[in-house]
CSV table of C-alpha atoms in Angstrom, one decimal:
chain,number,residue,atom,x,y,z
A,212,UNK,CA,-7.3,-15.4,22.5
A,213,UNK,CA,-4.6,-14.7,19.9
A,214,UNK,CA,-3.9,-16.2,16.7
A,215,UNK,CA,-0.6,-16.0,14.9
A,216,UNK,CA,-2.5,-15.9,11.5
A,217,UNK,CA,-6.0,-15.1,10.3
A,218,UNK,CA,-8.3,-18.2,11.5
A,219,UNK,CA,-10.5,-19.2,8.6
A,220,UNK,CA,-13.5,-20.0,10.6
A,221,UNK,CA,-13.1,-15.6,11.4
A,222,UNK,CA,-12.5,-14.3,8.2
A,223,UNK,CA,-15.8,-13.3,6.6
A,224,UNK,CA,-17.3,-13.9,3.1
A,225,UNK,CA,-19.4,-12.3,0.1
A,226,UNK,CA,-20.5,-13.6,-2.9
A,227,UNK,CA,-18.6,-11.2,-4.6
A,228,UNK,CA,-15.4,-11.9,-2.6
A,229,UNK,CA,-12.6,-13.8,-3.8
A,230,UNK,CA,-12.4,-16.3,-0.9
A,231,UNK,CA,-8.8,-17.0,0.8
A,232,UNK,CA,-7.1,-19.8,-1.4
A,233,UNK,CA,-4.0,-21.3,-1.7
A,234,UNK,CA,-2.6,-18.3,-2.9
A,235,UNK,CA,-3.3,-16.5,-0.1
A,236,UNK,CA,-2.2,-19.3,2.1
A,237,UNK,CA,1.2,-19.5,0.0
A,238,UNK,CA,1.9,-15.8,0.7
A,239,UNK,CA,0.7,-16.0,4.6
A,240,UNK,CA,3.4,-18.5,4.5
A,241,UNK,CA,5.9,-16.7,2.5
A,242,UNK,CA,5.5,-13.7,5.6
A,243,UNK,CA,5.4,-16.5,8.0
A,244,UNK,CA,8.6,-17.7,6.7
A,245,UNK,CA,10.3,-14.5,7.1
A,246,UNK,CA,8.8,-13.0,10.0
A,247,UNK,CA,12.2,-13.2,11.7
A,248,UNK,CA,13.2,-10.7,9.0
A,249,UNK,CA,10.3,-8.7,9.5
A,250,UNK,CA,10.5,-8.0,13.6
A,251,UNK,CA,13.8,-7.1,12.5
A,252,UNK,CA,12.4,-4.9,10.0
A,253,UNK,CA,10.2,-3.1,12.5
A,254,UNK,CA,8.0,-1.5,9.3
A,255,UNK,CA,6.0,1.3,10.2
A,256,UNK,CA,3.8,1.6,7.0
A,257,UNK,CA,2.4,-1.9,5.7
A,258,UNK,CA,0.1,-1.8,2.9
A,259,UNK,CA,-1.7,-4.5,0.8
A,260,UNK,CA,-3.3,-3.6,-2.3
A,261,UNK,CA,-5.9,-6.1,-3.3
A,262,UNK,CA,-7.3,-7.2,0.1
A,263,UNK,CA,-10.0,-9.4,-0.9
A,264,UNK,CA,-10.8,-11.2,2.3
A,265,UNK,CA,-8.7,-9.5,4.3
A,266,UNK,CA,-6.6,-12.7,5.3
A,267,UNK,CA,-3.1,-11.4,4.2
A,268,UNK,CA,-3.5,-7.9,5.8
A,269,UNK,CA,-4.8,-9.6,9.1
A,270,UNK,CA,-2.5,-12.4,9.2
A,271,UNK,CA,0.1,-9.9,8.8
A,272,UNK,CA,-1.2,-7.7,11.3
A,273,UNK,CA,-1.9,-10.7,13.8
A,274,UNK,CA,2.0,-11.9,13.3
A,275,UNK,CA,3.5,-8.3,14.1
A,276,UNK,CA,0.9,-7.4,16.2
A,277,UNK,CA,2.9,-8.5,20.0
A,278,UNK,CA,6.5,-7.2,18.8
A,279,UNK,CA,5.6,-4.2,16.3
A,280,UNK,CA,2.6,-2.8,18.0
A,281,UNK,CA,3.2,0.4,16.4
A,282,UNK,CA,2.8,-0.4,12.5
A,283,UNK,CA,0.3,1.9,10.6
A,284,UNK,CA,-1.8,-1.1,7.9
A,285,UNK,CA,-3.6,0.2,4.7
A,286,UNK,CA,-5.4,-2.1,2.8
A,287,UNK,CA,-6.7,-1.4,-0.3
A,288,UNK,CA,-9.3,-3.1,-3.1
A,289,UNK,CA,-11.4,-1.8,-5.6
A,290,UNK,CA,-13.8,-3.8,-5.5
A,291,UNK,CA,-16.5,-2.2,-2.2
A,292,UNK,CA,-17.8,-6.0,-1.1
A,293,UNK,CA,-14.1,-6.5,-0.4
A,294,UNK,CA,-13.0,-3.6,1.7
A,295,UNK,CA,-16.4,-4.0,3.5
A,296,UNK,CA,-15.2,-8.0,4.3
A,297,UNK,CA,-11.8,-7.2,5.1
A,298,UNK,CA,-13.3,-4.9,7.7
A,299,UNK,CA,-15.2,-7.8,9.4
A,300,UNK,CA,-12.2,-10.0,9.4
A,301,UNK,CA,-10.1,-7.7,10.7
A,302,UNK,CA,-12.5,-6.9,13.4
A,303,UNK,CA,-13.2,-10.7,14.4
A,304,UNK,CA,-9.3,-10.7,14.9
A,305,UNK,CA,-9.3,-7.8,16.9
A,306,UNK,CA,-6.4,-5.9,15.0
A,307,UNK,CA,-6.9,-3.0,13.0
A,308,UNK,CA,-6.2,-1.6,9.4
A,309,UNK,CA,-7.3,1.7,7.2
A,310,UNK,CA,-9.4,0.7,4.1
A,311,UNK,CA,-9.4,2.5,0.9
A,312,UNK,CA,-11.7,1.6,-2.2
A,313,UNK,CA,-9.5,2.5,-5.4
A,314,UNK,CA,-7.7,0.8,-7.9
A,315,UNK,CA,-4.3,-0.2,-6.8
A,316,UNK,CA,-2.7,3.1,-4.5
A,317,UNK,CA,-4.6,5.4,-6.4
A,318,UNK,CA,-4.7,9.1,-4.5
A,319,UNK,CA,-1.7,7.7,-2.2
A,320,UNK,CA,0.8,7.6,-4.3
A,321,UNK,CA,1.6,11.6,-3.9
A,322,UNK,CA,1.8,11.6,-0.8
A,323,UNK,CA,3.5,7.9,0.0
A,324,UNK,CA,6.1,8.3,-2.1
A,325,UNK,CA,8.8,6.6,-0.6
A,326,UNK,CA,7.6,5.4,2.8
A,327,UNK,CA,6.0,2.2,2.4
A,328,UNK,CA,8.1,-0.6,4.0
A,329,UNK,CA,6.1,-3.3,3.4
A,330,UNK,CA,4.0,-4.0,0.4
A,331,UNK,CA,2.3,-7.4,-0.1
A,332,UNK,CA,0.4,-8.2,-3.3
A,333,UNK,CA,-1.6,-11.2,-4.6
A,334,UNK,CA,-2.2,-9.7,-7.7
A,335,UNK,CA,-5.2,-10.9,-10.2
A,336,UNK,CA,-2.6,-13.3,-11.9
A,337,UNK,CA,-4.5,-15.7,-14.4
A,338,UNK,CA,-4.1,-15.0,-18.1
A,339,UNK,CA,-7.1,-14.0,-19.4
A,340,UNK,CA,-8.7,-12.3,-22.7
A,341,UNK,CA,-7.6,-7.9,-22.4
A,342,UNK,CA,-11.0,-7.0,-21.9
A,343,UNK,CA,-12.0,-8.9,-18.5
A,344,UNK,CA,-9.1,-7.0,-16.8
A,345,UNK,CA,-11.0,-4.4,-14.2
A,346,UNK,CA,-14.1,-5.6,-14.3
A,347,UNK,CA,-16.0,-5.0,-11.4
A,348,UNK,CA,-16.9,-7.5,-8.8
A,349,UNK,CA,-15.1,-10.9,-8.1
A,350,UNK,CA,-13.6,-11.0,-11.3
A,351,UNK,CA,-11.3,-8.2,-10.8
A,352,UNK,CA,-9.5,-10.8,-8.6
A,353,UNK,CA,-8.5,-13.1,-10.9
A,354,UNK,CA,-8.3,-11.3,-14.2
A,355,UNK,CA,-5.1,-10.6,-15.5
A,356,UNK,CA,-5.3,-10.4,-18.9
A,357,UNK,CA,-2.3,-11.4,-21.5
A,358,UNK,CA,0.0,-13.7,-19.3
A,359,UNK,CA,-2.0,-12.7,-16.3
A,360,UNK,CA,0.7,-9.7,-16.5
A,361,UNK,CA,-1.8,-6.4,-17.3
A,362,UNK,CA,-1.8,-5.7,-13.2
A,363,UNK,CA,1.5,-7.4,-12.1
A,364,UNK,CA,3.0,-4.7,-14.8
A,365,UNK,CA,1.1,-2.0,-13.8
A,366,UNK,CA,1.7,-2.5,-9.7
A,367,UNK,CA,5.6,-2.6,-10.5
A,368,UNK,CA,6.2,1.0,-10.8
A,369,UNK,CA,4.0,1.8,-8.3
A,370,UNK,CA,5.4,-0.1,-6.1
A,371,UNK,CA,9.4,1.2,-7.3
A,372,UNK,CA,7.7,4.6,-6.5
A,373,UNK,CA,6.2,4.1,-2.9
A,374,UNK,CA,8.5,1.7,-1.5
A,375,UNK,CA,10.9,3.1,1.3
A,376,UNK,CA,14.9,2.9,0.6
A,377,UNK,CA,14.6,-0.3,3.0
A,378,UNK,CA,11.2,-1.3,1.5
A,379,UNK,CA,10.1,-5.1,0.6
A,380,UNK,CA,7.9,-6.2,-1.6
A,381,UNK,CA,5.9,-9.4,-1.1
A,382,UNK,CA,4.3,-10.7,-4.5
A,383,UNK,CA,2.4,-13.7,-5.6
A,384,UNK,CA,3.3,-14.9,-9.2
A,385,UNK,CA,2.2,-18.0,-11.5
A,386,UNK,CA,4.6,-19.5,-13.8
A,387,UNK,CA,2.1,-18.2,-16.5
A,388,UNK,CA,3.1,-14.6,-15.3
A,389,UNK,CA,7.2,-14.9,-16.2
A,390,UNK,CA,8.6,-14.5,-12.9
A,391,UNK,CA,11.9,-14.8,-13.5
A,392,UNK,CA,11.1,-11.4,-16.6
A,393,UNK,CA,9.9,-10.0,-13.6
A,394,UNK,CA,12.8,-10.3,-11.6
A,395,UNK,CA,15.1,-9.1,-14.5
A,396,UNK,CA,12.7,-6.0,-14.8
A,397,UNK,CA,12.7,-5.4,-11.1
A,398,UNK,CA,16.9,-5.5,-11.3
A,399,UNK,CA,17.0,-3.0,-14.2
A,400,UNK,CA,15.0,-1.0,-11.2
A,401,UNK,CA,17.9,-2.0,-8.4
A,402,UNK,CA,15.7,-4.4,-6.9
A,403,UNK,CA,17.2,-8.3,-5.2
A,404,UNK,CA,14.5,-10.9,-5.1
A,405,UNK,CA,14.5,-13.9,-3.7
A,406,UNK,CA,11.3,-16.8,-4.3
A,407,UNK,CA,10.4,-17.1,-0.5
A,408,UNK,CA,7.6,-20.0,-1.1
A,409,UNK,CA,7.2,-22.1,-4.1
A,410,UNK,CA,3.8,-24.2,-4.4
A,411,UNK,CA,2.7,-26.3,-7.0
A,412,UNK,CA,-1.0,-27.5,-7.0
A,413,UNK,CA,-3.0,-29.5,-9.1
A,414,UNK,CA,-4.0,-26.4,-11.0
A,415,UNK,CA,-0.8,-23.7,-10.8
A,416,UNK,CA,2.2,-23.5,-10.0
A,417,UNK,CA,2.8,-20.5,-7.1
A,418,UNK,CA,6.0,-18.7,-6.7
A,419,UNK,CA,5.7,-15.6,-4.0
A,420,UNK,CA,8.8,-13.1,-4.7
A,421,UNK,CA,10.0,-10.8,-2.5
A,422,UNK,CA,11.9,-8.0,-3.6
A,423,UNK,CA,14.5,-5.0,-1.9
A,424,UNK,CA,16.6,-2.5,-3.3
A,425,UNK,CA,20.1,-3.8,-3.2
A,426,UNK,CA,22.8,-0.8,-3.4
A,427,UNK,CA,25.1,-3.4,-5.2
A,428,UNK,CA,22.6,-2.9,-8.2
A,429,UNK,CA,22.7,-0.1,-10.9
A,430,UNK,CA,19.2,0.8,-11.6
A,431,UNK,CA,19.7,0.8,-15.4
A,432,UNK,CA,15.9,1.4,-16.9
A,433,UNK,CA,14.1,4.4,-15.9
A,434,UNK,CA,10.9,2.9,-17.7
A,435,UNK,CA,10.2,-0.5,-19.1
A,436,UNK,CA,7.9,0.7,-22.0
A,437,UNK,CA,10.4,0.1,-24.7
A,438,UNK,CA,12.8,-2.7,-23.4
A,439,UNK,CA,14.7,-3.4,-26.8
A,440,UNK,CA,15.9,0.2,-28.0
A,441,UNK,CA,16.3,1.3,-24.5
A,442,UNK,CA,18.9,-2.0,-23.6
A,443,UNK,CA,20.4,-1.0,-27.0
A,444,UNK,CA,21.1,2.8,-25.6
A,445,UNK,CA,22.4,1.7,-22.5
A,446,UNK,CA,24.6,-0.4,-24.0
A,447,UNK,CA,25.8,2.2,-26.3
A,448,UNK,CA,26.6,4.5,-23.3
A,449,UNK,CA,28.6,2.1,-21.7
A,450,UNK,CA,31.4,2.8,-25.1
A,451,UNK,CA,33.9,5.6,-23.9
A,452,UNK,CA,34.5,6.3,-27.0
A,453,UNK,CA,31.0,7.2,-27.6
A,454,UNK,CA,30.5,9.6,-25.0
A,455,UNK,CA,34.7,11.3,-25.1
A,456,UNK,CA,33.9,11.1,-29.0
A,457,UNK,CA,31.0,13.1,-29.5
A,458,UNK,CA,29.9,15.7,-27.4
A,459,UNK,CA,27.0,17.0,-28.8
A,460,UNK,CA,25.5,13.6,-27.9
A,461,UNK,CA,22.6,13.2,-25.1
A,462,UNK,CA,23.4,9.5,-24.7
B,73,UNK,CA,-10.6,6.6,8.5
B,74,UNK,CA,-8.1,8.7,10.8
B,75,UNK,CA,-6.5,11.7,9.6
B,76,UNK,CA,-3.1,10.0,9.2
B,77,UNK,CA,-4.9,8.5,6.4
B,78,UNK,CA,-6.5,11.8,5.1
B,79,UNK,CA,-3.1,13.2,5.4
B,80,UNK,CA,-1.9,10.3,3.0
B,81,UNK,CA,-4.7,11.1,0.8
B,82,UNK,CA,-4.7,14.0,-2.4
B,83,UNK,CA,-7.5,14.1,-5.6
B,84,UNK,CA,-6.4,11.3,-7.9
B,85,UNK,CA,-8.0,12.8,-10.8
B,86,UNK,CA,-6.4,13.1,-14.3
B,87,UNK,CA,-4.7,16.5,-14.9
B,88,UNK,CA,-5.4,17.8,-11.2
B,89,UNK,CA,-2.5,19.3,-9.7
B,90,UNK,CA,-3.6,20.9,-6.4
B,91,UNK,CA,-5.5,17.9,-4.8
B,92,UNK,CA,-4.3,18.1,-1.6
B,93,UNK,CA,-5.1,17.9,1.3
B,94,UNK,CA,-8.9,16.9,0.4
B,95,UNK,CA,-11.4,19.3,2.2
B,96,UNK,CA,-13.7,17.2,5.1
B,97,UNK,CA,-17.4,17.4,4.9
B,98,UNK,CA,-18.3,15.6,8.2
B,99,UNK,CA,-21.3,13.9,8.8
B,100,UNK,CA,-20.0,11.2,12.0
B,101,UNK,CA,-17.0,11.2,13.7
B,102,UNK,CA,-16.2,8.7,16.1
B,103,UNK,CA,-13.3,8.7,19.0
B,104,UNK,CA,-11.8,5.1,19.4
B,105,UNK,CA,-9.3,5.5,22.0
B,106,UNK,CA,-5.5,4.1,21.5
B,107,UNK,CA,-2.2,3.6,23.0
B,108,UNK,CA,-0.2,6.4,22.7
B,109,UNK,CA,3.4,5.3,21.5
B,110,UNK,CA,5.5,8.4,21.5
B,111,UNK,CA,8.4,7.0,19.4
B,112,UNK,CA,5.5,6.2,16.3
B,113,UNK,CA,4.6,10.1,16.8
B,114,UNK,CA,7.9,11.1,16.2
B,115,UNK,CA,8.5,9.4,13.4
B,116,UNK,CA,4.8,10.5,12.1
B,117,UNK,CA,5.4,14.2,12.7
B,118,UNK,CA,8.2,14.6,10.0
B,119,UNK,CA,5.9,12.6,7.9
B,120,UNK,CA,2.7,15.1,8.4
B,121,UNK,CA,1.8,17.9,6.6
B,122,UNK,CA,0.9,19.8,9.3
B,123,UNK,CA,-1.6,22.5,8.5
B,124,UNK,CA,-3.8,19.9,6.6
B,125,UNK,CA,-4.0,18.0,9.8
B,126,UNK,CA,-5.3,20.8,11.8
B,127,UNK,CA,-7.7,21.6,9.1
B,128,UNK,CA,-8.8,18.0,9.3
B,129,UNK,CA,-9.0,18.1,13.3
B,130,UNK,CA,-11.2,21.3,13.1
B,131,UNK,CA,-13.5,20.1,10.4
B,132,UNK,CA,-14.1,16.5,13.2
B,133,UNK,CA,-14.5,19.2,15.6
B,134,UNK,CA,-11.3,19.0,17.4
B,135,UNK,CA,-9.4,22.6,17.7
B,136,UNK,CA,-6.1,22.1,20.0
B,137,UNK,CA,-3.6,21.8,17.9
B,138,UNK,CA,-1.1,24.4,18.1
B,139,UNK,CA,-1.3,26.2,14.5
B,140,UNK,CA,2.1,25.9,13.8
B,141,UNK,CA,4.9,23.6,15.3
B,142,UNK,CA,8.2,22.5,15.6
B,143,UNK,CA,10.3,19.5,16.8
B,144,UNK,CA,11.2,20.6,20.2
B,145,UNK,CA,6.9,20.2,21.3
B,146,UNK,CA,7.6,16.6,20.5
B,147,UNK,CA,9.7,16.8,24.2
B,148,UNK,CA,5.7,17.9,25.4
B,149,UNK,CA,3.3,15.0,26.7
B,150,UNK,CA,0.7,17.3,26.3
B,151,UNK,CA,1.1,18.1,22.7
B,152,UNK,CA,2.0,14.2,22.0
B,153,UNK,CA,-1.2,13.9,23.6
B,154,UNK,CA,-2.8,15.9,21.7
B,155,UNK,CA,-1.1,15.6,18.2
B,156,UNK,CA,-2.1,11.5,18.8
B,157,UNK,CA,-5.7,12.1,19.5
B,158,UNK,CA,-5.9,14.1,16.5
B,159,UNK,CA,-3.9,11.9,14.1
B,160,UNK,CA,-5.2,8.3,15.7
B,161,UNK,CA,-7.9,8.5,18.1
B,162,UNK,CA,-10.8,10.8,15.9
B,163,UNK,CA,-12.4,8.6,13.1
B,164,UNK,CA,-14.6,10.2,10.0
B,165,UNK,CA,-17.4,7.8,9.9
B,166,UNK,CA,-19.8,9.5,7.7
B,167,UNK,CA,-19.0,12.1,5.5
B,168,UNK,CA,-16.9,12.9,2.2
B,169,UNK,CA,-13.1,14.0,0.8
B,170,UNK,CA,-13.8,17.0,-1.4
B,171,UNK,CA,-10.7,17.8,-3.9
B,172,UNK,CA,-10.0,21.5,-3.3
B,173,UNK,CA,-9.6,21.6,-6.7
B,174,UNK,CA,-12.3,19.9,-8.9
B,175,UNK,CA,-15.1,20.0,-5.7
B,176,UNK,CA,-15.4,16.2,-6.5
B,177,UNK,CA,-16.7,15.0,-3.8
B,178,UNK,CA,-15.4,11.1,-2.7
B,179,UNK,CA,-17.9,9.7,-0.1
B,180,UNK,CA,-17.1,7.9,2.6
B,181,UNK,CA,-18.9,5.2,4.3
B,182,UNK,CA,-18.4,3.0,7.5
B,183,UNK,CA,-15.3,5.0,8.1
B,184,UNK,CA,-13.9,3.6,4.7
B,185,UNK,CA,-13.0,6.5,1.5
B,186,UNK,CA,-14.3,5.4,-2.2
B,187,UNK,CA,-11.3,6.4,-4.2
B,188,UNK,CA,-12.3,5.0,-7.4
B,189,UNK,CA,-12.8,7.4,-10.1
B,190,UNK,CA,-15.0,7.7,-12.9
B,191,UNK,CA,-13.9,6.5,-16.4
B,192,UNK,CA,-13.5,10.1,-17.8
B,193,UNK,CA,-11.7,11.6,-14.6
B,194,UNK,CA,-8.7,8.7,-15.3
């Protein structure tokens, strides 16, 4: 029997597990709606941090599976109970993925540097108080502190970092979360996105982003830490004067 | 896990710089057999740090890969065989990744590494 996504009756379950939702269904959709794009793609190295369930990274592994036989799938959660389910549902599916308890890509990141073609993220998203961010347990999949942003912003660089030159990123935002700031941080990176599926339910409204490094964008931010002075610089460095004019200037 | 993974794997500990490749204490190992696709091979071997993947094939008990390669052995079915069996087929089940620096030691269980680190190791 074969499924073209993960079959809810399949996918296992844990109190401690966030349970497949509809924003795991909007970004199952989101890859479902691009899957023409991603045979194309042929990605050899998908990873999902954040597995929960295991839905995403088996639906994703299920839709491939006939016409990309050859894609290596790490999943990753830092919550144990997770990994441990994902495991199960991946099994019930019969397709396969390497599981890795740490927080986000923690100990890959060395060493993936710049091969990942795929990454797909449904981030812990809801605005919450600071200190419920990285809690362990089911918690961790929701929590996302100020603006639900404290993981989103964390996962951005990471993902800059271990994304391939062709590399996508798949990533599920609520309007809460400022997705169009994230977009405009994400250009200032060189990165195109495009909202692939947007859902609104009774309780949020869903956008799932994907994002590619587009050669017709300058990366102009290094690091997003300080987004005011460091606009002003490069603003500044665009004057010819500025640079022909002084030349004991680092700008 | 397979050893492609461990070869994606270094210490994630603050202020470690040698972390890689993690050291493989070996409690299970498992063989779950798979196509071999020689164009994913290819494209793995430029990825691989080579030595660290022997090392990892003779701590699961598996010894015949050539100490050192290059390119043109990818043209050999036997060392394709070989370099997938190493890199695919062999599974740590039971054991633990220890950072050849620090000798923290990260367990893994069910085939699956516990990465997460302790709150004064970030």
């Amino acid at each position: 029997m074969s499924y073209r996504t993960a079959q809810i009756r399949l996918v296992s379950s844990h109190p401690e597990v966030y349970e497949p939702c509809d924003d795991s269904f909007a970004l199952v959709d989101a890859l479902l709606a691009d899957l023409t794009n991603l045979l194309e793609h042929k990605p050899s190295l998908c990873i999902e941090v954040g597995c929960g369930s295991g839905y995403v990274i088996t639906s994703l592994a299920l839709m491939l599976k006939e016409k990309v036989p050859d894609t290596y799938y790490v999943a990753t959660d830092m919550n144990p109970d997770a990994v441990r389910v994902t495991r199960e549902t991946l099994e019930a599916h019969g397709v396969d993925a390497e599981l890795i308890i740490t927080d986000i890509v923690s100990g890959l990141e060395k060493r993936l540097e710049g091969l990942v073609d795929v990454m797909v993220v449904n981030p812990p998203y809801v605005p919450t108080p600071e200190d419920e961010v990285g809690k362990s347990g089911i918690a961790s999949a929701w929590a996302g502190g100020e603006d639900g942003r404290a993981v989103i912003d964390r996962i951005l660089p990471i993902a800059d970092t271990m994304l391939s030159e062709r590399g996508w990123l798949y990533l599920v935002t609520l309007t809460a979360n400022n997705p169009s700031q994230i977009c405009r941080q994400m250009r200032e990176r060189g990165y195109a996105s495009r909202i692939v599926v947007q859902r609104s339910t009774d309780e949020e409204s869903l956008h799932i982003i994907k994002f590619w490094r587009d050669p017709e964008i300058r990366p102009s931010l290094k690091e997003t830490t300080a987004p005011n002075s460091e606009s002003l610089l490069s603003q500044f460095s665009r004057f010819s004067f500025w640079k022909g004019g002084n030349s004991g200037g680092s700008l | 896990m397979r050893l492609l993974t461990h070869n994606m794997l270094s210490c994630n500990i603050k202020g470690v710089t040698n972390g890689f490749p993690l050291i493989i204490e070996a409690e299970k190992v498992l063989e779950k057999p798979v196509d071999l696709n020689p164009d994913f091979l290819r494209n793995m071997f430029h990825k691989v740090e080579w030595k660290a993947l022997v090392d990892a094939a003779k701590s699961l008990g598996y010894s015949e890969l050539p100490e050192s390669v290059d390119p043109a052995m990818l043209e050999s079915p036997e060392f394709l065989h070989r370099f997938h069996h190493a890199l695919l087929e062999l599974h740590l089940e039971e054991g633990a990744l220890v950072c050849p620096e620090t000798g923290r030691k990260f367990p893994v269980n069910k085939g699956i590494p516990n990465m997460l680190l302790h709150e004064d190791e970030v």
